[in-house]
């Protein structure tokens, strides 16, 4: 679907950066911080895939861009999966997940990409202090446990579900954490208390209990490890009684 001409970095590391953007101003600032000449990201803009989840269809930044043909905000998991499937299909090394809130400062001793090169081959490389706002996931993880469950819509719990599958497969070991000169434009606990109850209930149905109290070793007790129901965005919006979605 996307013809990525991924830059080959110093140690032949091929990456794809996926950035879902739902807020124009946050996304614009994030991309401009990557584009700055002395950016501590070290990322080639040709390796960036923008997922435009804005309501107004107004984020035409970057060479590689995706907008849902029906105009929906496709949510977090679907956006990440677009990138993850490209990584697997094109045999790239890492999917870099970046939130629209990230802001890179000038280079101070190193860059995000140089830090990744230092730990190349690790399953997970995380920007210290930023967690899933800036994290790199090796291709082999998707090949082993599958993609993010798109039923956690529009967001929250998809990474918890995915990490539980890593744990079941013995892949949830200590992650490499690295420093980079960057900050997040948003801070604090982002969990939406309105969205949390129905998504938590879905998690319970899928794994037989809350986080840390799961009783199933396979999705819904008997499905393949990467399985999740293929439900449409309108279906999920109705199921979760979302008042604001597009």
PDB file of C-alpha atoms in Angstrom:
ATOM      1  CA  UNK A   1       0.000   0.000   0.000  1.00  0.00           C
ATOM      2  CA  UNK A   2       2.871   2.351   0.809  1.00  0.00           C
ATOM      3  CA  UNK A   3       6.086   2.504  -1.167  1.00  0.00           C
ATOM      4  CA  UNK A   4       8.591   3.218   1.561  1.00  0.00           C
ATOM      5  CA  UNK A   5      12.153   4.051   0.530  1.00  0.00           C
ATOM      6  CA  UNK A   6      13.607   3.500   3.975  1.00  0.00           C
ATOM      7  CA  UNK A   7      16.954   5.126   4.676  1.00  0.00           C
ATOM      8  CA  UNK A   8      19.682   2.651   5.576  1.00  0.00           C
ATOM      9  CA  UNK A   9      21.364   3.948   8.723  1.00  0.00           C
ATOM     10  CA  UNK A  10      24.965   3.416   9.798  1.00  0.00           C
ATOM     11  CA  UNK A  11      24.479  -0.224  10.719  1.00  0.00           C
ATOM     12  CA  UNK A  12      21.955  -1.077   7.994  1.00  0.00           C
ATOM     13  CA  UNK A  13      18.954  -0.629  10.280  1.00  0.00           C
ATOM     14  CA  UNK A  14      15.704  -0.164   8.381  1.00  0.00           C
ATOM     15  CA  UNK A  15      12.854   1.518  10.211  1.00  0.00           C
ATOM     16  CA  UNK A  16       9.376   2.916   9.711  1.00  0.00           C
ATOM     17  CA  UNK A  17       8.025   5.650  11.986  1.00  0.00           C
ATOM     18  CA  UNK A  18       4.249   5.801  12.376  1.00  0.00           C
ATOM     19  CA  UNK A  19       2.689   8.955  13.841  1.00  0.00           C
ATOM     20  CA  UNK A  20      -1.089   9.049  14.311  1.00  0.00           C
ATOM     21  CA  UNK A  21      -2.254  12.674  14.299  1.00  0.00           C
ATOM     22  CA  UNK A  22      -5.633  13.686  15.708  1.00  0.00           C
ATOM     23  CA  UNK A  23      -4.702  17.222  16.824  1.00  0.00           C
ATOM     24  CA  UNK A  24      -3.389  19.477  14.063  1.00  0.00           C
ATOM     25  CA  UNK A  25      -1.306  21.803  16.232  1.00  0.00           C
ATOM     26  CA  UNK A  26       0.354  19.015  18.220  1.00  0.00           C
ATOM     27  CA  UNK A  27       1.120  17.053  15.057  1.00  0.00           C
ATOM     28  CA  UNK A  28       2.507  20.071  13.242  1.00  0.00           C
ATOM     29  CA  UNK A  29       4.882  20.880  16.106  1.00  0.00           C
ATOM     30  CA  UNK A  30       6.015  17.240  16.281  1.00  0.00           C
ATOM     31  CA  UNK A  31       6.839  17.030  12.565  1.00  0.00           C
ATOM     32  CA  UNK A  32       8.591  20.399  12.571  1.00  0.00           C
ATOM     33  CA  UNK A  33      10.796  19.210  15.437  1.00  0.00           C
ATOM     34  CA  UNK A  34      11.808  16.197  13.334  1.00  0.00           C
ATOM     35  CA  UNK A  35      12.515  18.408  10.326  1.00  0.00           C
ATOM     36  CA  UNK A  36      14.731  20.898  12.171  1.00  0.00           C
ATOM     37  CA  UNK A  37      18.311  20.757  10.903  1.00  0.00           C
ATOM     38  CA  UNK A  38      19.787  19.837  14.290  1.00  0.00           C
ATOM     39  CA  UNK A  39      16.940  17.579  15.405  1.00  0.00           C
ATOM     40  CA  UNK A  40      17.760  15.106  18.157  1.00  0.00           C
ATOM     41  CA  UNK A  41      15.458  12.623  16.419  1.00  0.00           C
ATOM     42  CA  UNK A  42      17.989  11.725  13.714  1.00  0.00           C
ATOM     43  CA  UNK A  43      15.015  10.461  11.693  1.00  0.00           C
ATOM     44  CA  UNK A  44      14.826  10.706   7.911  1.00  0.00           C
ATOM     45  CA  UNK A  45      11.445  12.210   7.009  1.00  0.00           C
ATOM     46  CA  UNK A  46      11.192   9.641   4.202  1.00  0.00           C
ATOM     47  CA  UNK A  47      10.815   6.996   6.918  1.00  0.00           C
ATOM     48  CA  UNK A  48       7.810   8.728   8.504  1.00  0.00           C
ATOM     49  CA  UNK A  49       4.235   7.629   7.851  1.00  0.00           C
ATOM     50  CA  UNK A  50       1.576  10.113   8.984  1.00  0.00           C
ATOM     51  CA  UNK A  51      -1.833   8.696   9.887  1.00  0.00           C
ATOM     52  CA  UNK A  52      -4.263  11.604   9.563  1.00  0.00           C
ATOM     53  CA  UNK A  53      -6.954  11.106  12.205  1.00  0.00           C
ATOM     54  CA  UNK A  54      -7.960  14.773  12.291  1.00  0.00           C
ATOM     55  CA  UNK A  55     -11.617  15.642  11.840  1.00  0.00           C
ATOM     56  CA  UNK A  56     -10.886  18.197   9.126  1.00  0.00           C
ATOM     57  CA  UNK A  57      -8.612  16.161   6.813  1.00  0.00           C
ATOM     58  CA  UNK A  58      -6.031  18.854   7.267  1.00  0.00           C
ATOM     59  CA  UNK A  59      -2.656  17.253   7.906  1.00  0.00           C
ATOM     60  CA  UNK A  60      -0.836  16.901   4.562  1.00  0.00           C
ATOM     61  CA  UNK A  61       2.663  16.786   6.091  1.00  0.00           C
ATOM     62  CA  UNK A  62       5.294  14.284   5.102  1.00  0.00           C
ATOM     63  CA  UNK A  63       5.937  12.211   2.015  1.00  0.00           C
ATOM     64  CA  UNK A  64       3.973   9.187   3.249  1.00  0.00           C
ATOM     65  CA  UNK A  65       0.441   9.821   4.400  1.00  0.00           C
ATOM     66  CA  UNK A  66      -2.714   7.821   5.088  1.00  0.00           C
ATOM     67  CA  UNK A  67      -6.281   8.984   5.539  1.00  0.00           C
ATOM     68  CA  UNK A  68      -9.206   6.622   6.029  1.00  0.00           C
ATOM     69  CA  UNK A  69     -11.288   6.757   2.819  1.00  0.00           C
ATOM     70  CA  UNK A  70     -14.480   6.979   4.900  1.00  0.00           C
ATOM     71  CA  UNK A  71     -13.101   9.874   6.919  1.00  0.00           C
ATOM     72  CA  UNK A  72     -12.989   8.018  10.229  1.00  0.00           C
ATOM     73  CA  UNK A  73     -10.533   8.524  13.029  1.00  0.00           C
ATOM     74  CA  UNK A  74      -9.187   4.983  12.802  1.00  0.00           C
ATOM     75  CA  UNK A  75      -7.895   4.992  16.372  1.00  0.00           C
ATOM     76  CA  UNK A  76      -4.580   3.984  17.859  1.00  0.00           C
ATOM     77  CA  UNK A  77      -4.370   0.243  17.162  1.00  0.00           C
ATOM     78  CA  UNK A  78      -5.432   0.491  13.514  1.00  0.00           C
ATOM     79  CA  UNK A  79      -2.954   3.318  12.951  1.00  0.00           C
ATOM     80  CA  UNK A  80      -0.083   1.396  14.528  1.00  0.00           C
ATOM     81  CA  UNK A  81      -1.046  -1.714  12.554  1.00  0.00           C
ATOM     82  CA  UNK A  82      -0.750   0.083   9.242  1.00  0.00           C
ATOM     83  CA  UNK A  83       2.886   0.655  10.103  1.00  0.00           C
ATOM     84  CA  UNK A  84       3.419  -2.780  11.661  1.00  0.00           C
ATOM     85  CA  UNK A  85       2.120  -4.588   8.577  1.00  0.00           C
ATOM     86  CA  UNK A  86       4.477  -2.551   6.402  1.00  0.00           C
ATOM     87  CA  UNK A  87       7.405  -3.517   8.630  1.00  0.00           C
ATOM     88  CA  UNK A  88       6.547  -7.205   8.325  1.00  0.00           C
ATOM     89  CA  UNK A  89       5.710  -7.160   4.601  1.00  0.00           C
ATOM     90  CA  UNK A  90       8.831  -5.196   3.656  1.00  0.00           C
ATOM     91  CA  UNK A  91      11.067  -7.000   6.172  1.00  0.00           C
ATOM     92  CA  UNK A  92      12.141  -3.786   7.877  1.00  0.00           C
ATOM     93  CA  UNK A  93      13.839  -4.041  11.257  1.00  0.00           C
ATOM     94  CA  UNK A  94      11.782  -1.803  13.517  1.00  0.00           C
ATOM     95  CA  UNK A  95       8.455  -0.078  13.800  1.00  0.00           C
ATOM     96  CA  UNK A  96       8.937   3.178  15.667  1.00  0.00           C
ATOM     97  CA  UNK A  97       5.720   4.306  17.327  1.00  0.00           C
ATOM     98  CA  UNK A  98       5.670   8.028  17.987  1.00  0.00           C
ATOM     99  CA  UNK A  99       2.843  10.068  19.470  1.00  0.00           C
ATOM    100  CA  UNK A 100       1.872  13.430  18.050  1.00  0.00           C
ATOM    101  CA  UNK A 101       2.910  14.974  21.371  1.00  0.00           C
ATOM    102  CA  UNK A 102       6.663  14.381  20.946  1.00  0.00           C
ATOM    103  CA  UNK A 103       8.942  17.402  20.529  1.00  0.00           C
ATOM    104  CA  UNK A 104      12.629  16.940  19.712  1.00  0.00           C
ATOM    105  CA  UNK A 105      15.168  19.499  20.786  1.00  0.00           C
ATOM    106  CA  UNK A 106      18.626  20.088  19.311  1.00  0.00           C
ATOM    107  CA  UNK A 107      21.201  17.314  19.307  1.00  0.00           C
ATOM    108  CA  UNK A 108      22.930  16.905  22.659  1.00  0.00           C
ATOM    109  CA  UNK A 109      25.598  14.207  22.398  1.00  0.00           C
ATOM    110  CA  UNK A 110      23.324  11.784  20.550  1.00  0.00           C
ATOM    111  CA  UNK A 111      20.073  11.251  18.664  1.00  0.00           C
ATOM    112  CA  UNK A 112      17.197   8.804  18.970  1.00  0.00           C
ATOM    113  CA  UNK A 113      18.396   6.908  15.897  1.00  0.00           C
ATOM    114  CA  UNK A 114      21.985   6.693  17.178  1.00  0.00           C
ATOM    115  CA  UNK A 115      20.690   5.348  20.458  1.00  0.00           C
ATOM    116  CA  UNK A 116      18.672   2.768  18.554  1.00  0.00           C
ATOM    117  CA  UNK A 117      21.762   1.754  16.607  1.00  0.00           C
ATOM    118  CA  UNK A 118      23.590   1.175  19.903  1.00  0.00           C
ATOM    119  CA  UNK A 119      20.923  -1.329  20.925  1.00  0.00           C
ATOM    120  CA  UNK A 120      20.114  -2.701  17.468  1.00  0.00           C
ATOM    121  CA  UNK A 121      18.691  -6.202  17.684  1.00  0.00           C
ATOM    122  CA  UNK A 122      16.878  -5.651  20.988  1.00  0.00           C
ATOM    123  CA  UNK A 123      13.203  -6.539  20.956  1.00  0.00           C
ATOM    124  CA  UNK A 124      12.114  -3.180  22.348  1.00  0.00           C
ATOM    125  CA  UNK A 125      13.903   0.164  22.600  1.00  0.00           C
ATOM    126  CA  UNK A 126      12.109   2.832  24.624  1.00  0.00           C
ATOM    127  CA  UNK A 127      12.855   6.526  25.065  1.00  0.00           C
ATOM    128  CA  UNK A 128      13.383   6.892  28.802  1.00  0.00           C
ATOM    129  CA  UNK A 129      10.542   8.815  30.399  1.00  0.00           C
ATOM    130  CA  UNK A 130       8.316   8.660  27.320  1.00  0.00           C
ATOM    131  CA  UNK A 131       7.116   5.048  27.309  1.00  0.00           C
ATOM    132  CA  UNK A 132       4.763   4.429  24.351  1.00  0.00           C
ATOM    133  CA  UNK A 133       5.058   8.021  23.172  1.00  0.00           C
ATOM    134  CA  UNK A 134       8.382   7.003  21.589  1.00  0.00           C
ATOM    135  CA  UNK A 135       9.203   3.320  21.334  1.00  0.00           C
ATOM    136  CA  UNK A 136      10.740   0.968  18.763  1.00  0.00           C
ATOM    137  CA  UNK A 137       9.424  -2.579  18.306  1.00  0.00           C
ATOM    138  CA  UNK A 138      11.355  -5.219  16.398  1.00  0.00           C
ATOM    139  CA  UNK A 139       9.655  -6.973  13.483  1.00  0.00           C
ATOM    140  CA  UNK A 140      10.064 -10.402  15.083  1.00  0.00           C
ATOM    141  CA  UNK A 141       7.583  -9.460  17.811  1.00  0.00           C
ATOM    142  CA  UNK A 142       4.753  -8.941  15.322  1.00  0.00           C
ATOM    143  CA  UNK A 143       5.725 -12.143  13.564  1.00  0.00           C
ATOM    144  CA  UNK A 144       5.453 -13.981  16.890  1.00  0.00           C
ATOM    145  CA  UNK A 145       2.351 -12.509  18.582  1.00  0.00           C
ATOM    146  CA  UNK A 146       0.511 -10.643  15.829  1.00  0.00           C
ATOM    147  CA  UNK A 147      -0.736  -7.082  15.572  1.00  0.00           C
ATOM    148  CA  UNK A 148      -2.497  -4.699  17.938  1.00  0.00           C
ATOM    149  CA  UNK A 149      -6.120  -5.556  18.706  1.00  0.00           C
ATOM    150  CA  UNK A 150      -8.218  -2.982  16.830  1.00  0.00           C
ATOM    151  CA  UNK A 151     -11.219  -3.525  19.107  1.00  0.00           C
ATOM    152  CA  UNK A 152      -9.583  -1.279  21.694  1.00  0.00           C
ATOM    153  CA  UNK A 153     -11.096   1.712  19.947  1.00  0.00           C
ATOM    154  CA  UNK A 154     -10.316   4.533  19.733  1.00  0.00           C
ATOM    155  CA  UNK A 155      -7.477   3.925  22.177  1.00  0.00           C
ATOM    156  CA  UNK A 156      -6.204   2.592  25.543  1.00  0.00           C
ATOM    157  CA  UNK A 157      -5.397  -0.997  26.556  1.00  0.00           C
ATOM    158  CA  UNK A 158      -4.121  -2.027  23.101  1.00  0.00           C
ATOM    159  CA  UNK A 159      -0.523  -1.981  24.346  1.00  0.00           C
ATOM    160  CA  UNK A 160      -1.464  -3.836  27.548  1.00  0.00           C
ATOM    161  CA  UNK A 161      -3.114  -6.558  25.487  1.00  0.00           C
ATOM    162  CA  UNK A 162      -0.121  -6.795  23.139  1.00  0.00           C
ATOM    163  CA  UNK A 163       2.389  -6.903  25.998  1.00  0.00           C
ATOM    164  CA  UNK A 164       0.435  -9.702  27.678  1.00  0.00           C
ATOM    165  CA  UNK A 165       0.837 -11.713  24.478  1.00  0.00           C
ATOM    166  CA  UNK A 166       4.576 -10.982  24.598  1.00  0.00           C
ATOM    167  CA  UNK A 167       4.632 -12.254  28.176  1.00  0.00           C
ATOM    168  CA  UNK A 168       2.834 -15.457  27.180  1.00  0.00           C
ATOM    169  CA  UNK A 169       5.539 -16.063  24.577  1.00  0.00           C
ATOM    170  CA  UNK A 170       8.466 -15.318  26.883  1.00  0.00           C
ATOM    171  CA  UNK A 171       9.270 -12.025  25.156  1.00  0.00           C
ATOM    172  CA  UNK A 172       8.384  -9.548  27.914  1.00  0.00           C
ATOM    173  CA  UNK A 173      11.944  -9.178  29.214  1.00  0.00           C
ATOM    174  CA  UNK A 174      13.689  -5.995  30.311  1.00  0.00           C
ATOM    175  CA  UNK A 175      13.527  -3.310  27.627  1.00  0.00           C
ATOM    176  CA  UNK A 176      16.420  -1.156  26.480  1.00  0.00           C
ATOM    177  CA  UNK A 177      15.756   2.393  27.674  1.00  0.00           C
ATOM    178  CA  UNK A 178      17.690   5.266  26.149  1.00  0.00           C
ATOM    179  CA  UNK A 179      17.921   9.002  26.654  1.00  0.00           C
ATOM    180  CA  UNK A 180      17.097  11.511  23.925  1.00  0.00           C
ATOM    181  CA  UNK A 181      16.716  15.288  24.048  1.00  0.00           C
ATOM    182  CA  UNK A 182      12.942  15.409  23.685  1.00  0.00           C
ATOM    183  CA  UNK A 183       9.819  16.161  25.653  1.00  0.00           C
ATOM    184  CA  UNK A 184       6.122  15.485  25.390  1.00  0.00           C
ATOM    185  CA  UNK A 185       3.655  18.302  24.785  1.00  0.00           C
ATOM    186  CA  UNK A 186       1.186  16.494  27.053  1.00  0.00           C
ATOM    187  CA  UNK A 187       1.895  15.077  30.494  1.00  0.00           C
ATOM    188  CA  UNK A 188       0.152  13.093  33.171  1.00  0.00           C
ATOM    189  CA  UNK A 189      -2.313  10.214  33.080  1.00  0.00           C
ATOM    190  CA  UNK A 190      -4.070  10.213  29.718  1.00  0.00           C
ATOM    191  CA  UNK A 191      -6.508   7.384  30.477  1.00  0.00           C
ATOM    192  CA  UNK A 192     -10.010   8.456  29.482  1.00  0.00           C
ATOM    193  CA  UNK A 193     -12.327   7.437  32.326  1.00  0.00           C
ATOM    194  CA  UNK A 194     -15.311   7.340  29.965  1.00  0.00           C
ATOM    195  CA  UNK A 195     -13.607   4.972  27.534  1.00  0.00           C
ATOM    196  CA  UNK A 196     -11.922   2.814  30.156  1.00  0.00           C
ATOM    197  CA  UNK A 197     -14.882   0.734  31.451  1.00  0.00           C
ATOM    198  CA  UNK A 198     -16.069  -0.746  28.110  1.00  0.00           C
ATOM    199  CA  UNK A 199     -12.515  -1.366  26.924  1.00  0.00           C
ATOM    200  CA  UNK A 200     -11.607  -2.992  30.233  1.00  0.00           C
ATOM    201  CA  UNK A 201     -14.677  -5.192  29.916  1.00  0.00           C
ATOM    202  CA  UNK A 202     -13.541  -6.277  26.454  1.00  0.00           C
ATOM    203  CA  UNK A 203     -10.090  -7.069  27.908  1.00  0.00           C
ATOM    204  CA  UNK A 204     -11.742  -9.234  30.576  1.00  0.00           C
ATOM    205  CA  UNK A 205     -13.768 -11.086  27.961  1.00  0.00           C
ATOM    206  CA  UNK A 206     -10.671 -11.683  25.886  1.00  0.00           C
ATOM    207  CA  UNK A 207      -8.341 -12.824  28.685  1.00  0.00           C
ATOM    208  CA  UNK A 208     -10.643 -14.032  31.451  1.00  0.00           C
ATOM    209  CA  UNK A 209      -9.699 -11.335  33.956  1.00  0.00           C
ATOM    210  CA  UNK A 210      -8.204  -7.920  34.610  1.00  0.00           C
ATOM    211  CA  UNK A 211      -4.585  -7.024  33.925  1.00  0.00           C
ATOM    212  CA  UNK A 212      -2.475  -9.210  36.203  1.00  0.00           C
ATOM    213  CA  UNK A 213      -5.413 -11.528  36.847  1.00  0.00           C
ATOM    214  CA  UNK A 214      -5.756 -13.105  33.403  1.00  0.00           C
ATOM    215  CA  UNK A 215      -6.849 -16.731  33.317  1.00  0.00           C
ATOM    216  CA  UNK A 216      -6.647 -17.393  29.562  1.00  0.00           C
ATOM    217  CA  UNK A 217      -3.415 -18.249  27.773  1.00  0.00           C
ATOM    218  CA  UNK A 218      -5.065 -17.727  24.371  1.00  0.00           C
ATOM    219  CA  UNK A 219      -7.482 -14.995  23.242  1.00  0.00           C
ATOM    220  CA  UNK A 220     -11.035 -15.866  24.404  1.00  0.00           C
ATOM    221  CA  UNK A 221      -9.598 -19.102  25.722  1.00  0.00           C
ATOM    222  CA  UNK A 222      -9.153 -20.949  22.445  1.00  0.00           C
ATOM    223  CA  UNK A 223      -8.174 -18.589  19.604  1.00  0.00           C
ATOM    224  CA  UNK A 224      -4.738 -18.170  17.972  1.00  0.00           C
ATOM    225  CA  UNK A 225      -2.432 -15.778  19.823  1.00  0.00           C
ATOM    226  CA  UNK A 226      -2.776 -13.005  17.246  1.00  0.00           C
ATOM    227  CA  UNK A 227      -6.563 -13.282  16.867  1.00  0.00           C
ATOM    228  CA  UNK A 228      -8.989 -10.425  17.356  1.00  0.00           C
ATOM    229  CA  UNK A 229     -12.496  -9.909  15.915  1.00  0.00           C
ATOM    230  CA  UNK A 230     -12.622  -7.911  12.686  1.00  0.00           C
ATOM    231  CA  UNK A 231     -15.162  -5.251  13.638  1.00  0.00           C
ATOM    232  CA  UNK A 232     -15.843  -1.981  11.831  1.00  0.00           C
ATOM    233  CA  UNK A 233     -15.353   1.448  13.379  1.00  0.00           C
ATOM    234  CA  UNK A 234     -19.111   2.265  13.293  1.00  0.00           C
ATOM    235  CA  UNK A 235     -19.831  -1.066  15.004  1.00  0.00           C
ATOM    236  CA  UNK A 236     -17.322  -0.346  17.782  1.00  0.00           C
ATOM    237  CA  UNK A 237     -18.557   3.228  18.225  1.00  0.00           C
ATOM    238  CA  UNK A 238     -22.079   1.892  18.744  1.00  0.00           C
ATOM    239  CA  UNK A 239     -20.924  -0.953  21.013  1.00  0.00           C
ATOM    240  CA  UNK A 240     -18.950   1.414  23.255  1.00  0.00           C
ATOM    241  CA  UNK A 241     -21.641   4.137  23.060  1.00  0.00           C
ATOM    242  CA  UNK A 242     -19.153   6.736  21.874  1.00  0.00           C
ATOM    243  CA  UNK A 243     -20.735  10.159  21.681  1.00  0.00           C
ATOM    244  CA  UNK A 244     -17.914  11.827  19.803  1.00  0.00           C
ATOM    245  CA  UNK A 245     -16.273   9.912  16.982  1.00  0.00           C
ATOM    246  CA  UNK A 246     -15.801  10.309  13.244  1.00  0.00           C
TER     247      UNK A 246
END
